[in-house]
XYZ file of C-alpha atoms in Angstrom:
263
model
C -11.430 -11.700 -0.508
C -9.010 -11.613 -3.456
C -5.945 -9.393 -3.700
C -3.307 -8.554 -6.316
C -0.466 -6.095 -5.784
C -0.175 -4.654 -9.290
C 2.995 -2.653 -8.657
C 4.975 -1.715 -5.581
C 7.973 0.557 -5.174
C 9.178 4.120 -5.670
C 8.223 4.108 -9.385
C 4.540 3.386 -8.817
C 2.078 1.646 -6.505
C -1.336 0.086 -7.012
C -3.178 -2.845 -5.444
C -6.436 -4.531 -6.460
C -8.838 -5.789 -3.781
C -12.085 -7.677 -4.323
C -14.473 -8.586 -1.519
C -18.111 -8.403 -0.552
C -19.073 -8.001 -4.196
C -16.950 -4.828 -4.373
C -13.841 -4.183 -6.485
C -11.395 -1.396 -5.630
C -7.873 -0.164 -6.204
C -5.637 1.121 -3.451
C -3.655 3.919 -5.133
C -3.131 4.515 -8.844
C 0.554 5.308 -9.084
C 1.122 4.073 -12.636
C -0.084 5.648 -15.861
C -3.618 4.817 -16.948
C -2.314 2.564 -19.716
C 0.098 0.770 -17.378
C -2.653 0.210 -14.818
C -4.868 -1.290 -17.498
C -2.021 -3.521 -18.668
C -1.221 -4.729 -15.143
C -4.872 -5.480 -14.453
C -5.143 -7.364 -17.735
C -1.973 -9.343 -16.985
C -3.564 -10.467 -13.724
C -6.818 -11.411 -15.458
C -8.753 -8.529 -13.889
C -11.276 -6.342 -15.710
C -10.558 -2.630 -15.442
C -14.186 -1.807 -16.149
C -16.661 -1.696 -13.299
C -14.327 -0.848 -10.430
C -16.256 0.563 -7.489
C -13.598 2.955 -6.292
C -9.985 4.001 -5.846
C -8.648 4.516 -2.313
C -5.782 7.003 -2.089
C -3.197 6.683 0.678
C -1.387 9.991 0.074
C -0.415 12.455 -2.634
C 3.106 11.378 -3.633
C 3.412 10.833 -7.381
C 4.189 7.137 -7.063
C 0.694 6.714 -5.610
C -1.377 9.068 -7.784
C 0.379 9.352 -11.163
C -2.513 7.837 -13.126
C -5.311 8.710 -10.749
C -7.373 11.336 -12.510
C -7.111 9.831 -15.987
C -7.842 6.265 -14.876
C -10.744 7.394 -12.684
C -12.270 9.441 -15.502
C -11.774 6.759 -18.136
C -13.334 4.025 -15.989
C -15.805 6.193 -14.037
C -14.400 5.066 -10.708
C -15.113 7.070 -7.567
C -11.978 8.348 -5.831
C -11.860 8.163 -2.025
C -9.441 10.246 0.043
C -9.389 12.181 3.282
C -9.640 15.964 3.236
C -5.920 16.646 3.501
C -4.936 14.332 0.669
C -7.810 15.393 -1.590
C -6.900 19.076 -1.229
C -3.267 18.509 -2.208
C -4.100 16.240 -5.161
C -6.595 18.815 -6.443
C -3.935 21.528 -6.221
C -1.349 19.341 -7.960
C -3.739 18.629 -10.823
C -4.688 22.267 -11.317
C -1.066 23.421 -11.279
C -0.321 20.846 -13.998
C -3.302 21.960 -16.065
C -5.245 18.746 -15.453
C -8.788 18.343 -14.216
C -8.769 16.818 -10.718
C -11.038 13.888 -9.941
C -14.230 14.322 -7.967
C -13.471 13.050 -4.473
C -15.619 11.175 -2.004
C -14.047 12.545 1.172
C -13.837 10.412 4.310
C -12.537 11.098 7.796
C -9.419 9.252 8.886
C -10.015 6.663 11.637
C -13.761 6.567 10.914
C -14.951 3.364 9.158
C -17.140 3.816 6.096
C -19.000 1.511 3.741
C -17.782 1.098 0.178
C -20.215 -1.390 -1.303
C -19.763 -4.647 0.581
C -16.504 -3.503 2.190
C -15.968 -1.646 5.436
C -12.957 0.614 4.920
C -10.962 2.444 7.574
C -8.202 4.945 6.931
C -5.509 4.342 9.550
C -3.306 7.315 10.316
C 0.402 6.778 9.654
C 3.545 8.865 9.917
C 4.795 9.946 6.482
C 5.924 13.283 5.056
C 2.640 14.205 3.356
C -0.499 16.163 4.238
C -2.666 13.454 5.829
C -1.302 9.987 4.995
C -3.225 6.825 5.772
C -2.910 3.091 5.525
C -6.098 1.035 5.156
C -8.000 -1.895 6.505
C -10.710 -3.429 4.315
C -13.211 -5.879 5.806
C -15.847 -7.876 3.902
C -17.259 -9.663 6.947
C -15.248 -12.818 6.318
C -11.756 -11.451 5.721
C -9.848 -8.356 6.748
C -6.955 -6.942 4.713
C -4.414 -4.573 6.224
C -2.502 -2.399 3.756
C 0.427 -0.696 5.476
C 3.105 1.004 3.383
C 4.778 4.417 3.515
C 5.065 4.708 7.278
C 8.095 5.665 9.307
C 7.244 3.567 12.344
C 4.572 1.242 13.715
C 2.433 3.348 16.018
C -0.041 2.084 18.607
C -2.821 2.963 16.149
C -1.217 0.840 13.440
C -0.629 -2.059 15.840
C -4.269 -1.933 16.904
C -5.422 -1.939 13.275
C -3.479 -5.152 12.626
C -5.703 -7.071 15.050
C -7.929 -9.516 13.212
C -6.272 -9.155 9.819
C -6.373 -12.278 7.639
C -4.225 -10.647 4.959
C -1.434 -8.094 5.283
C 0.526 -6.011 2.799
C 3.432 -4.639 4.829
C 6.214 -2.282 3.866
C 9.762 -3.627 3.993
C 11.433 -0.760 2.185
C 15.153 -0.784 2.813
C 18.160 -2.428 4.356
C 19.738 0.166 6.695
C 23.325 -0.697 5.696
C 22.501 -0.544 1.993
C 20.734 2.780 2.530
C 23.740 4.298 4.335
C 26.093 3.034 1.616
C 23.866 4.157 -1.256
C 25.651 7.428 -1.958
C 22.392 9.324 -1.632
C 22.402 12.796 -0.057
C 22.389 12.696 3.736
C 19.054 14.545 3.899
C 17.387 11.894 1.735
C 18.868 9.056 3.791
C 17.659 10.732 6.977
C 14.182 11.217 5.493
C 13.815 7.577 4.444
C 15.125 6.233 7.752
C 13.237 8.732 9.899
C 9.870 8.518 11.620
C 8.125 10.115 8.629
C 9.841 7.882 6.081
C 9.684 4.172 5.351
C 9.895 0.926 7.322
C 13.181 -0.937 7.041
C 13.452 -4.711 6.842
C 14.342 -4.720 10.535
C 11.304 -2.629 11.465
C 8.987 -4.817 9.401
C 10.347 -7.902 11.147
C 9.978 -6.250 14.561
C 6.356 -5.433 13.718
C 5.715 -9.055 12.747
C 7.378 -10.358 15.886
C 5.351 -8.047 18.132
C 2.020 -7.747 16.342
C 1.480 -10.596 13.866
C -2.185 -11.500 14.406
C -3.027 -15.189 14.889
C -5.735 -14.753 12.250
C -3.218 -13.882 9.519
C -3.186 -16.267 6.544
C -1.286 -14.317 3.881
C 1.594 -11.831 4.068
C 3.016 -9.688 1.253
C 6.151 -7.581 1.698
C 5.846 -4.354 -0.286
C 7.392 -1.045 -1.338
C 10.923 -2.462 -1.539
C 13.604 -0.018 -2.642
C 15.267 -1.135 -5.859
C 18.548 0.540 -4.849
C 18.613 -0.036 -1.090
C 17.112 -3.488 -0.686
C 16.995 -6.932 -2.256
C 13.913 -9.151 -2.394
C 15.955 -12.152 -1.265
C 17.188 -10.255 1.815
C 13.746 -8.963 2.808
C 12.177 -12.372 2.238
C 14.828 -14.255 4.223
C 14.588 -11.896 7.191
C 10.796 -11.996 7.296
C 10.698 -15.776 6.872
C 13.160 -16.229 9.740
C 11.067 -13.965 11.970
C 7.880 -15.843 11.091
C 9.497 -19.182 11.896
C 10.806 -17.777 15.175
C 7.251 -16.900 16.231
C 5.878 -20.262 15.134
C 4.297 -19.133 11.864
C 5.962 -21.528 9.429
C 2.740 -21.479 7.402
C 3.158 -17.772 6.647
C 6.849 -18.186 5.901
C 6.022 -20.847 3.305
C 3.442 -18.690 1.494
C 5.252 -15.344 1.836
C 5.074 -13.075 -1.239
C 7.322 -10.139 -2.133
C 5.641 -7.525 -4.326
C 7.630 -6.254 -7.295
C 7.844 -2.996 -9.200
C 7.832 -4.495 -12.681
C 5.034 -7.054 -12.506
C 1.956 -7.938 -10.475
C 1.772 -10.641 -7.851
C -0.567 -13.548 -8.512
C -4.223 -12.805 -7.773
C -4.523 -14.612 -4.444
C -7.310 -15.388 -2.005
C -7.116 -14.773 1.736
């Protein structure tokens, strides 16, 4: 399986996954042109994608969805709650919504050579999910935009060989950010985003022995620093005897894609 996080953060999210002869995007939160440019920069063809998996309806995850899907004839996959809200958003903006292939959260389904499962998470949207994608040899867990690590999320981490994990904010930086109290409470709450500390706690408690590659994602540009998130995660990984993961740890960025890496 090959993976490239094309963009990650509050200004837009998209990740490319290739496995089992199937090529998909998780989210399309950049403009169509920007998505094409990011794919090209990573040496990936935009044509011939088998599908786009949508996690939830926030703009930073769907900004380019309908145009990119139409331009490249890619099937869009979402659960019923997310599909309904995206359709309404498109119609209110005078845009034609994409045709959705609707799946049921928690129920695995086949997308070409991949087995995909939408994992329920806590976030302030209609029916948010994270994903696991399995090609029979590797299993990728994609977990961003969640306020806490539930038992369902912990169970879904079992057997993962690759993991994209949210490490959104530093709690002290968030409190000192000058943002309105309601926004701070939302981000730090159980329907918000994982902090660096929560991401590290999840790794300490649930890092699967099968894991070979870890990417920290959805970092706040105002309330976090890549060096801080990386150092904390690396220290946690070393503490649990995973020096190999600490050495290969990636931090996804907003402005440019990660390398296209293999699990």
